[in-house]
mmCIF file of C-alpha atoms in Angstrom:
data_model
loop_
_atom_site.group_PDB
_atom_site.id
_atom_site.type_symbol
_atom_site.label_atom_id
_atom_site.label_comp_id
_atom_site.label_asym_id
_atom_site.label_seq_id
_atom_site.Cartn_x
_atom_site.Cartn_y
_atom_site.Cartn_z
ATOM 1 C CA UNK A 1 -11.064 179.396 32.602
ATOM 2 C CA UNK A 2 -8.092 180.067 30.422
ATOM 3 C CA UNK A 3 -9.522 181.451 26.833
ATOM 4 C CA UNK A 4 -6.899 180.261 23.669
ATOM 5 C CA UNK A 5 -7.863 181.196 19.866
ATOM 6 C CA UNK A 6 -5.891 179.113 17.264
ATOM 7 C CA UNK A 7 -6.256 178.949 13.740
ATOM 8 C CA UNK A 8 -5.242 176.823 10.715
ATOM 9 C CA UNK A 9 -5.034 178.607 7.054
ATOM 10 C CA UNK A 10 -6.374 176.839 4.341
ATOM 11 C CA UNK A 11 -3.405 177.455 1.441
ATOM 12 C CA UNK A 12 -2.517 173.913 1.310
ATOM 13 C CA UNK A 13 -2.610 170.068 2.590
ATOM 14 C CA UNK A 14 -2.368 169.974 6.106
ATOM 15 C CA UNK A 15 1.121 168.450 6.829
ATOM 16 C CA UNK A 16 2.780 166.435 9.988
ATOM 17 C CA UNK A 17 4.534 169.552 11.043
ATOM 18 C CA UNK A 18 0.592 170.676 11.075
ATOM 19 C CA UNK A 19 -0.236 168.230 13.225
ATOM 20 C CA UNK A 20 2.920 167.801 16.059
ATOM 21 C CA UNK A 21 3.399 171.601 15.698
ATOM 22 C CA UNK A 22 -0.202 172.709 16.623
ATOM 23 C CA UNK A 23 -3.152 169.533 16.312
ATOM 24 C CA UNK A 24 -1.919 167.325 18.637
ATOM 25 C CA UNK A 25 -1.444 170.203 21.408
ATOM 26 C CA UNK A 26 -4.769 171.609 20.587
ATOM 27 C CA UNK A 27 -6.450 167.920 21.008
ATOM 28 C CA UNK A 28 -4.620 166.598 23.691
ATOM 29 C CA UNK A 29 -4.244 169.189 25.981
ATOM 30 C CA UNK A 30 -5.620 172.776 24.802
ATOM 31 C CA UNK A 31 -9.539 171.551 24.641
ATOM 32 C CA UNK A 32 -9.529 170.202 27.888
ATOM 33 C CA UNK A 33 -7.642 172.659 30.071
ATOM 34 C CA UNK A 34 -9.264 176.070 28.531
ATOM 35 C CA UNK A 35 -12.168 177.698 26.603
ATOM 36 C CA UNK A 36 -11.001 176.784 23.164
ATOM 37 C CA UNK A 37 -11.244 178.367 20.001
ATOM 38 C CA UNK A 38 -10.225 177.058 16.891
ATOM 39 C CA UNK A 39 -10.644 178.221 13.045
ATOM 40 C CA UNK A 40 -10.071 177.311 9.515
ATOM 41 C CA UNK A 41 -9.035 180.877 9.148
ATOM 42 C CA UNK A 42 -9.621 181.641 5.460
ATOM 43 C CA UNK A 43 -9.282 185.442 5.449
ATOM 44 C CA UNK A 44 -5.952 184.845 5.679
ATOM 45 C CA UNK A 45 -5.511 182.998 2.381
ATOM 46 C CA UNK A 46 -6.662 185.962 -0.122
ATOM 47 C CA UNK A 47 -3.575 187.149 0.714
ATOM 48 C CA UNK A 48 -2.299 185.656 -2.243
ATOM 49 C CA UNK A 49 -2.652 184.881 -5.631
ATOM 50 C CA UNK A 50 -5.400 182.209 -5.177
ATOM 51 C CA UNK A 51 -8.166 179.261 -6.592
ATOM 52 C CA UNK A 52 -11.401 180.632 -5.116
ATOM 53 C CA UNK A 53 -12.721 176.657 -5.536
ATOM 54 C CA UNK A 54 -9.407 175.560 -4.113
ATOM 55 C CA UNK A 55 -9.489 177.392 -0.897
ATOM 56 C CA UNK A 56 -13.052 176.218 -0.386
ATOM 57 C CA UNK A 57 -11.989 172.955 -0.959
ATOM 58 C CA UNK A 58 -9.024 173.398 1.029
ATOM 59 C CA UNK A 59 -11.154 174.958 4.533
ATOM 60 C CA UNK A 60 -13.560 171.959 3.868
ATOM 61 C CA UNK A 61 -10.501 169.731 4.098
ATOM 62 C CA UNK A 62 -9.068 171.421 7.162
ATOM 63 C CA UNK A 63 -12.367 171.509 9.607
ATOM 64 C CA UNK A 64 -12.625 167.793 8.356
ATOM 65 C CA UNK A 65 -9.180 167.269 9.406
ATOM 66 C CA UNK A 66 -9.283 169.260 12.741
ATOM 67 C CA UNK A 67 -12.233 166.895 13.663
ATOM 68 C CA UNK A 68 -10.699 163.852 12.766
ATOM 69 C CA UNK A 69 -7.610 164.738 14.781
ATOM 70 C CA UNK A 70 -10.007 164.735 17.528
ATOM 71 C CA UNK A 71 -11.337 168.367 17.996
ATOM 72 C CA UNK A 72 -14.708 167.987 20.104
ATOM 73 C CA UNK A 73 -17.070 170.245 19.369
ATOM 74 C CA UNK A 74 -18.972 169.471 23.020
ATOM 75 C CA UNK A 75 -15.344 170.999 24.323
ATOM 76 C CA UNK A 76 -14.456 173.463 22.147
ATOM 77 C CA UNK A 77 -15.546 175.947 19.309
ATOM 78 C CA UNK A 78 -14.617 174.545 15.752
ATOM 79 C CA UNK A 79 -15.793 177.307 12.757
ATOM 80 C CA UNK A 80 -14.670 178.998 9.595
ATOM 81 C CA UNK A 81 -13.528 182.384 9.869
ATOM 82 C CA UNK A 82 -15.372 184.070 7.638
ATOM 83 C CA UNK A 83 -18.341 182.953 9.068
ATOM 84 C CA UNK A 84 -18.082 185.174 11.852
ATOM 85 C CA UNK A 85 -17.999 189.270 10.711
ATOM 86 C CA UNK A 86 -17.082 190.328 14.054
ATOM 87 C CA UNK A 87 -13.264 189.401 12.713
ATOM 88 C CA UNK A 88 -13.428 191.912 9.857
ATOM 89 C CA UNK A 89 -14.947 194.509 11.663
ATOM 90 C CA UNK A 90 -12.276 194.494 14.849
ATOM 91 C CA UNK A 91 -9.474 194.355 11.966
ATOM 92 C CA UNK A 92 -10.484 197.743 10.411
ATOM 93 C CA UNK A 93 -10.279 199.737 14.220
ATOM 94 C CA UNK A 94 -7.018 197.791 14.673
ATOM 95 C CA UNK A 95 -5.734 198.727 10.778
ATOM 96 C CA UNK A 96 -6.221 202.709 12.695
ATOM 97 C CA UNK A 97 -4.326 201.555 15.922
ATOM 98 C CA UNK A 98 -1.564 200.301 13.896
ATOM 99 C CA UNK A 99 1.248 201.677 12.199
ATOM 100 C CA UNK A 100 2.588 201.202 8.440
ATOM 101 C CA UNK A 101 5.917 201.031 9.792
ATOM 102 C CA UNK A 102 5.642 198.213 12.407
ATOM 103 C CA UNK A 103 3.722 196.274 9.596
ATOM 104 C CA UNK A 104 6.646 196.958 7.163
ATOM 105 C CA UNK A 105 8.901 195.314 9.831
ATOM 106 C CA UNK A 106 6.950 191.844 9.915
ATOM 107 C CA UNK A 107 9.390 189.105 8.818
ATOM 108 C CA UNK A 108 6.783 187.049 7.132
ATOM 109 C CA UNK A 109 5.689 190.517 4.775
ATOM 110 C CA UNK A 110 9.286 191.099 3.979
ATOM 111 C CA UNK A 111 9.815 187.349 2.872
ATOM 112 C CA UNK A 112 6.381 186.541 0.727
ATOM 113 C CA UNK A 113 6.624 190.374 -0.831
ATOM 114 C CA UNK A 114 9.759 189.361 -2.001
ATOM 115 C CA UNK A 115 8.801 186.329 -3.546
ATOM 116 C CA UNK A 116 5.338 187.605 -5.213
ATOM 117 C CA UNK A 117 8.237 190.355 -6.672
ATOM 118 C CA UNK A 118 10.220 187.683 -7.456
ATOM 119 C CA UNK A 119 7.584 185.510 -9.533
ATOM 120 C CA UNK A 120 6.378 188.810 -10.806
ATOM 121 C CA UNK A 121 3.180 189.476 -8.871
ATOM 122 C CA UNK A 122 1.930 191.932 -7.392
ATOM 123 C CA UNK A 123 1.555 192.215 -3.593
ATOM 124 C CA UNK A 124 -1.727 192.591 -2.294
ATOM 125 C CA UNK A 125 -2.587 195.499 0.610
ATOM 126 C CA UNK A 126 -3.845 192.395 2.614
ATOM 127 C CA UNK A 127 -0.900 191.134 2.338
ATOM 128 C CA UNK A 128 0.666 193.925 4.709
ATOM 129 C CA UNK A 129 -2.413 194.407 7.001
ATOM 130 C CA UNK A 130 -2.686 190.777 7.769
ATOM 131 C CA UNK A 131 -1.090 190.495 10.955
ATOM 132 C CA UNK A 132 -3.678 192.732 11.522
ATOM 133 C CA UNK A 133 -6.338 190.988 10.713
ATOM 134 C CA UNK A 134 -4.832 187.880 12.899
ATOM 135 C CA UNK A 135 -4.425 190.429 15.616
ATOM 136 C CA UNK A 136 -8.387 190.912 15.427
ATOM 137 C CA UNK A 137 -8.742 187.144 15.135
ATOM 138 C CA UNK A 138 -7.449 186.659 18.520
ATOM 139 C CA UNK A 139 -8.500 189.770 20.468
ATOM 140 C CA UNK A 140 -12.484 189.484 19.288
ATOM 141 C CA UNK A 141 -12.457 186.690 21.682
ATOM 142 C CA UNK A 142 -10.479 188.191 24.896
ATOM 143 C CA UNK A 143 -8.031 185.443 24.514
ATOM 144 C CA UNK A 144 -5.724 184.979 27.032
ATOM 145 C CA UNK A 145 -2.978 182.506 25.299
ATOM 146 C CA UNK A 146 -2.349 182.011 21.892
ATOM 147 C CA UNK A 147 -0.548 178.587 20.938
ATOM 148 C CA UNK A 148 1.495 179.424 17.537
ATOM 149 C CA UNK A 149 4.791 177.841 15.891
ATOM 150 C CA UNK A 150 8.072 180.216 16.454
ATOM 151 C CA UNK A 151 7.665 181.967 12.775
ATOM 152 C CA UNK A 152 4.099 183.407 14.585
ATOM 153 C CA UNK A 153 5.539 184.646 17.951
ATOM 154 C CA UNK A 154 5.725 188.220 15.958
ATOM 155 C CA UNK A 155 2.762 188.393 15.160
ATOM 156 C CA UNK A 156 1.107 187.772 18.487
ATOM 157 C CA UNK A 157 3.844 190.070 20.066
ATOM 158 C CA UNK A 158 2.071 192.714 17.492
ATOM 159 C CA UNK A 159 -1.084 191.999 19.078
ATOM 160 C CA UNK A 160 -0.229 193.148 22.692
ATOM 161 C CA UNK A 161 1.103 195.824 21.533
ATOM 162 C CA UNK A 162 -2.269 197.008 19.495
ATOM 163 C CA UNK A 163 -4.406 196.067 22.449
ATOM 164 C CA UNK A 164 -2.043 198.257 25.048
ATOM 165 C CA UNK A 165 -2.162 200.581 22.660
ATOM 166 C CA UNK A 166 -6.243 200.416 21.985
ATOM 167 C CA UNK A 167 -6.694 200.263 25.699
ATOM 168 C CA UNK A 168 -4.610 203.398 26.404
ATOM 169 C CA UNK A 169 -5.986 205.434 23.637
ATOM 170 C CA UNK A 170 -9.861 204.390 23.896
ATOM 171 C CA UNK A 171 -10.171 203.013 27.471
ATOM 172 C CA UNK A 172 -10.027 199.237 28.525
ATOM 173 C CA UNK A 173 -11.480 196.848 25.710
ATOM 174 C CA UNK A 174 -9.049 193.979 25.304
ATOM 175 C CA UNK A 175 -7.261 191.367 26.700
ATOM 176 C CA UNK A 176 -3.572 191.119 26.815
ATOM 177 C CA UNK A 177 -2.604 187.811 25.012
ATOM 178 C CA UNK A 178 0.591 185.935 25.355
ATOM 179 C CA UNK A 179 2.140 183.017 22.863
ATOM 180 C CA UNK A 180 2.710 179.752 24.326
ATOM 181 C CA UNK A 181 4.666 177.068 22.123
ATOM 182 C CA UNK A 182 4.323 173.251 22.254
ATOM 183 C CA UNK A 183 8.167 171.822 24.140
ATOM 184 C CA UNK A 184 8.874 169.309 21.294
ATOM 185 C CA UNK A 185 8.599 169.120 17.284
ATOM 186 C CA UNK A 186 6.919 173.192 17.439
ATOM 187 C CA UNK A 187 8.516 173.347 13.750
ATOM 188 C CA UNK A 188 9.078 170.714 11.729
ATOM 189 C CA UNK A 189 10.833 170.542 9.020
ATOM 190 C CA UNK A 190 11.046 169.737 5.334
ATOM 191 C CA UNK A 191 12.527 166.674 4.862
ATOM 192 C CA UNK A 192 14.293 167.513 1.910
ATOM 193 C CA UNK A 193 15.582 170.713 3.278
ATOM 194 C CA UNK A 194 16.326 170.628 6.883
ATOM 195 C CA UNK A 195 16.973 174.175 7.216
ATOM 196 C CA UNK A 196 13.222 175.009 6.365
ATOM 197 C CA UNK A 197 10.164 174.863 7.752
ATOM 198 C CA UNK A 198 7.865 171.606 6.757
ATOM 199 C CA UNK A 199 4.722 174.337 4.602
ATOM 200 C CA UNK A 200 1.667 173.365 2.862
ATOM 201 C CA UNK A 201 1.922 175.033 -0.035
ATOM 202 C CA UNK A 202 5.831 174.528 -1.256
ATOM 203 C CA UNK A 203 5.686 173.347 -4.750
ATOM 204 C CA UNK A 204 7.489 169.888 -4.498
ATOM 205 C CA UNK A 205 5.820 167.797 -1.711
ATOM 206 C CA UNK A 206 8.988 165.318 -1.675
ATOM 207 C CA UNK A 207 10.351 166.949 1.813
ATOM 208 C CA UNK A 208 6.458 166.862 3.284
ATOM 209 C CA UNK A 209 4.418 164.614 4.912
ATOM 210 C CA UNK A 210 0.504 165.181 4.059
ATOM 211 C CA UNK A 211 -1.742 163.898 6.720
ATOM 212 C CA UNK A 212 -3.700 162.282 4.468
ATOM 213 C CA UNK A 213 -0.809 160.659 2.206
ATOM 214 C CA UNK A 214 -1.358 156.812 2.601
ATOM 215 C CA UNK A 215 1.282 154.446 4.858
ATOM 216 C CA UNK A 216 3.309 153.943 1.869
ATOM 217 C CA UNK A 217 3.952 157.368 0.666
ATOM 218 C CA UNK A 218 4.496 158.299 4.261
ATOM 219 C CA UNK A 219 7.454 155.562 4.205
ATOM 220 C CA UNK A 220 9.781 156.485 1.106
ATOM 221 C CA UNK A 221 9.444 160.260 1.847
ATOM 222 C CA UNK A 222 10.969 159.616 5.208
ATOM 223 C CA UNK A 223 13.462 156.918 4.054
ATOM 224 C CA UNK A 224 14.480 159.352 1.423
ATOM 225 C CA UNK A 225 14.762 162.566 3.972
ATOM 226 C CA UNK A 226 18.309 164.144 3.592
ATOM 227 C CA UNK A 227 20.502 163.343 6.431
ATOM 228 C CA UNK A 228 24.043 164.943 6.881
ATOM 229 C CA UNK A 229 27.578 163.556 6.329
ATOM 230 C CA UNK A 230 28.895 161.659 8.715
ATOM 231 C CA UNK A 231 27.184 158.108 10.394
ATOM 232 C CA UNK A 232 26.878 158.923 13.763
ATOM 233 C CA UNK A 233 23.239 160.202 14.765
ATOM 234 C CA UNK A 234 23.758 161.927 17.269
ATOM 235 C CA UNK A 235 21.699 165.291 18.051
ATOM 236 C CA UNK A 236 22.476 168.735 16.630
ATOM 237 C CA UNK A 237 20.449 170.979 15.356
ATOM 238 C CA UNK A 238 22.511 173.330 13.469
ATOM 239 C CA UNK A 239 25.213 170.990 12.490
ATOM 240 C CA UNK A 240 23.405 168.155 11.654
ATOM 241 C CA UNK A 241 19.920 169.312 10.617
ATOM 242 C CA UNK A 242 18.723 166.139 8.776
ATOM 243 C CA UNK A 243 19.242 164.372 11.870
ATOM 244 C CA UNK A 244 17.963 166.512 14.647
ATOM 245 C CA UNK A 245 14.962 167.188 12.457
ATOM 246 C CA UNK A 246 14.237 162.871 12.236
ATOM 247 C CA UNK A 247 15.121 162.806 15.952
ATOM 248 C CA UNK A 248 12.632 165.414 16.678
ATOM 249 C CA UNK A 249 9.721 163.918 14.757
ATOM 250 C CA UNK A 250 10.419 160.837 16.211
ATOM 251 C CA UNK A 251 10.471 162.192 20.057
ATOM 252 C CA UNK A 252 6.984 163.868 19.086
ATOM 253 C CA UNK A 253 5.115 160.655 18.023
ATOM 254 C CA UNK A 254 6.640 158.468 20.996
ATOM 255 C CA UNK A 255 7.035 161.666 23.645
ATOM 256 C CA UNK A 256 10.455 160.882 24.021
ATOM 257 C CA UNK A 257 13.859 163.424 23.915
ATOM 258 C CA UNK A 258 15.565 163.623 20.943
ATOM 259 C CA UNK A 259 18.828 163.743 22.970
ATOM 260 C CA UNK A 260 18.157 160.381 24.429
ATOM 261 C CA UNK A 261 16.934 158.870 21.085
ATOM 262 C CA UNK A 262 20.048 159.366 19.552
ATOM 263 C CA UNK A 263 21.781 157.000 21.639
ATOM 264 C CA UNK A 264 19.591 154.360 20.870
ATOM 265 C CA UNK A 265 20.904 154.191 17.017
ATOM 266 C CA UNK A 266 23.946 153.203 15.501
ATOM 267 C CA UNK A 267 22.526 154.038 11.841
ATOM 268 C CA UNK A 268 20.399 156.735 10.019
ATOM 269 C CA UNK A 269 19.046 153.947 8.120
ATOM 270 C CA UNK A 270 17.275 152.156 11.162
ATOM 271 C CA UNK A 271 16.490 155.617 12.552
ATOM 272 C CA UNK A 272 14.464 156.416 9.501
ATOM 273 C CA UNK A 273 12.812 153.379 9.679
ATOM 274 C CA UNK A 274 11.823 153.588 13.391
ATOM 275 C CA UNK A 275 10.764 157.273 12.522
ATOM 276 C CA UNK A 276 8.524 156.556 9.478
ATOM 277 C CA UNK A 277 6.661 153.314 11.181
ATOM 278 C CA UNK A 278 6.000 155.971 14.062
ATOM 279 C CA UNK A 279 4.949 158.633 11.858
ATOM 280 C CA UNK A 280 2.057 156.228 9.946
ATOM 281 C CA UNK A 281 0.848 154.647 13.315
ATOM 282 C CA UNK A 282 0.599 158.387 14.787
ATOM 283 C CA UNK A 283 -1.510 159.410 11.634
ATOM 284 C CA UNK A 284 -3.689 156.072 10.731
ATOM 285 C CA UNK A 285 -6.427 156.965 13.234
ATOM 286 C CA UNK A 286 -6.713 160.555 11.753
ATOM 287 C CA UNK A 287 -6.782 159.093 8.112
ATOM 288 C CA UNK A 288 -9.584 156.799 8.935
ATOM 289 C CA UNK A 289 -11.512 159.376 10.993
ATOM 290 C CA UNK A 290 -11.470 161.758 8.152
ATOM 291 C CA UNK A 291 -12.488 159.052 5.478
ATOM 292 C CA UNK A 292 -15.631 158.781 7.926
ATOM 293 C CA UNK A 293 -16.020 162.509 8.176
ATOM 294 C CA UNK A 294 -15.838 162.992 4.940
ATOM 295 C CA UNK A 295 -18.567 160.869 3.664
ATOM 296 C CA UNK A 296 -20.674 162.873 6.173
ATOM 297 C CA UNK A 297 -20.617 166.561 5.411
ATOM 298 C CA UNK A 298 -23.992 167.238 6.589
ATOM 299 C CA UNK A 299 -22.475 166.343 10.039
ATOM 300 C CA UNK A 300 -19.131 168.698 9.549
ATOM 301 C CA UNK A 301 -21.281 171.363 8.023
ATOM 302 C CA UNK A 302 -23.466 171.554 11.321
ATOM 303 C CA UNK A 303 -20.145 171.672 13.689
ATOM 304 C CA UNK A 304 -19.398 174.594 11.647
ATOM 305 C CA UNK A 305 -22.687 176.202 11.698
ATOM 306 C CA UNK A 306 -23.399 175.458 15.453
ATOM 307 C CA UNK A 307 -19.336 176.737 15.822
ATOM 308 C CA UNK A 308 -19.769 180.277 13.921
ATOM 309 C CA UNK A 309 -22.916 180.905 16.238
ATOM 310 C CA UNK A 310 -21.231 180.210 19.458
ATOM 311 C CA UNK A 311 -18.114 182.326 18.661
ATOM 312 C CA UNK A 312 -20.174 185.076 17.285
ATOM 313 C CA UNK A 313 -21.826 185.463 20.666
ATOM 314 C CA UNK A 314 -18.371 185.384 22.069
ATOM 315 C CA UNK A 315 -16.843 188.078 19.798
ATOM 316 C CA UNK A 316 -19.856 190.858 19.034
ATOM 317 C CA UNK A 317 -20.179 191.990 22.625
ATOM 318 C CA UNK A 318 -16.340 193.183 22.716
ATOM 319 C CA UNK A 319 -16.356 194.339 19.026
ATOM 320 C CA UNK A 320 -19.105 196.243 19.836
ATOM 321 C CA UNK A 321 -17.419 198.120 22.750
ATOM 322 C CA UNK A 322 -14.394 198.519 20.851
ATOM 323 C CA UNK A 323 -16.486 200.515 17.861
ATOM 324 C CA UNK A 324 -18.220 202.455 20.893
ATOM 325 C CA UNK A 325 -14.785 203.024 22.222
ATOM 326 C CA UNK A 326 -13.265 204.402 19.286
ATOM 327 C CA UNK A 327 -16.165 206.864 18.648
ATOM 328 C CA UNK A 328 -18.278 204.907 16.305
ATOM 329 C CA UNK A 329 -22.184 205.335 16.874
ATOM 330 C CA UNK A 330 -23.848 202.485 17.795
ATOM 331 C CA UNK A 331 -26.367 201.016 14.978
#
């Protein structure tokens, strides 16, 4: 069977784009058709200038949330990150199969060292060696497809290449991944500003849909989104971002195309509408699953317990040949 390794970082509220972009997929589809990993990866968000009680509060939030959304943990393997050392162990042999220049290169590196600069922070080492670190994520676990959003396809290209180049240097260890990306709404955006991506942890939350934000909120953030001049809706994505990106959401939540949708609507009003009454029907069940979850967090805490064990058994075997491999004595 298939092997995939996803992973949510805990650095904000999980959003919509969150949900169509990666949740959905992983419930609907990935869980059923492959062995499935999937992690509240929380390495990942020391990266940054950081609340140590907020990021445990956020990882909390997101296994609750993955559940809700309808993870199964009879069908797949639902843990924390950290739980598991085999992740930071892999990343340190991959930080020596690496090279500082094709980390330097990483868009995502260039763009949040620039804006730590920016706000007059410092930027962490981790920072740098964190595609790195994801690379080890999804290699521990000889995973065969990695479903990402487009602004992760280089990072996942930068894990074949570490893995050819681990297997070349050291002898056969890892698998070869590849990215796969969802067809529809893979990156949504904010609804404020069309021309970015829909994040959990921009400042203003006007342009984003939480997945926990009650039916109300849900409506006057989308009846608000920016649309573009003009009336007709019709569907473009670079000339008419405001549009394309409601078209888009709404084709996700009722599995339509966004081509065809336009048609349909004479107005951006009613479109907005149509796409915000889709958009709370499409999260209600998740709200109220969480709300149960949430009162039970002996329940969660045992999916994560039960999660950590089964992937660790997954992941120590290879991470053990790959330190054997490299010329590390075995303990």
């Amino acid at each position: 069977m298939t092997r995939i390794f996803s992973g949510i970082k805990p650095t904000g509220h999980l959003t919509l784009g969150n949900y169509l972009g990666a949740l959905r997929r992983w419930v609907e589809v990935d869980q059923h058709q492959a062995d499935a990993l999937f992690s509240v990866v929380d390495l990942h968000a020391l990266t940054v200038e950081h609340d140590p009680a907020r990021v445990r509060r956020l990882s909390r939030q997101a296994a609750t949330l993955m559940l809700a959304a309808g993870l199964d943990p009879e069908l797949c393997t639902v843990f924390v990150q950290s739980h598991v050392d085999e992740h930071a162990r892999l990343s340190y042999l991959l930080e020596c199969t690496a090279t500082d220049g094709e980390l330097r290169r990483m868009i995502q590196y260039k763009e949040k060292s620039a804006q730590a600069r920016a706000g007059g922070q410092s930027v962490r080492l981790s920072l740098l060696t964190y595609p790195v670190l994801m690379a080890a994520d999804i290699l521990a676990y000889g995973t065969d497809e990695v479903p990402v959003g487009d602004d992760q396809t280089q990072h996942v290209e930068l894990t074949r290449d570490l893995a050819v180049r681990f297997n070349q240097r050291y002898g056969h260890v890892f698998t070869v991944p590849k990215a796969t990306h969802p067809q529809v709404a893979a990156r949504v955006m904010d609804l404020q500003d069309p021309m970015s991506k829909m994040g959990k942890s921009h400042e203003s939350g006007a342009g984003i849909v939480y997945l926990l934000d009650d039916a109300d909120v849900v409506r006057k953030k989308i009846m608000r989104a920016l649309t573009d001049s003009g009336r007709e809706v019709e569907y473009d994505r670079e000339g008419r971002p405001g549009v394309a990106n409601l078209l888009e959401v709404l084709a996700a939540c009722e599995s339509g195309n966004p081509i065809e949708l336009a048609g349909a609507y004479e107005s951006y009003g009613a479109l907005k509408r149509d796409t915000a009454e889709a958009v709370v029907e499409l999260l209600r069940p998740v709200r109220e699953r969480h709300a149960e979850l949430a009162a039970d967090q002996d329940y969660v805490d045992e999916v994560l317990r039960k999660g950590a064990e089964r992937a660790r058994g997954m992941a120590r075997p290879r991470v053990d040949a790959a330190h054997r491999a490299i010329g590390l004595l075995p303990g």
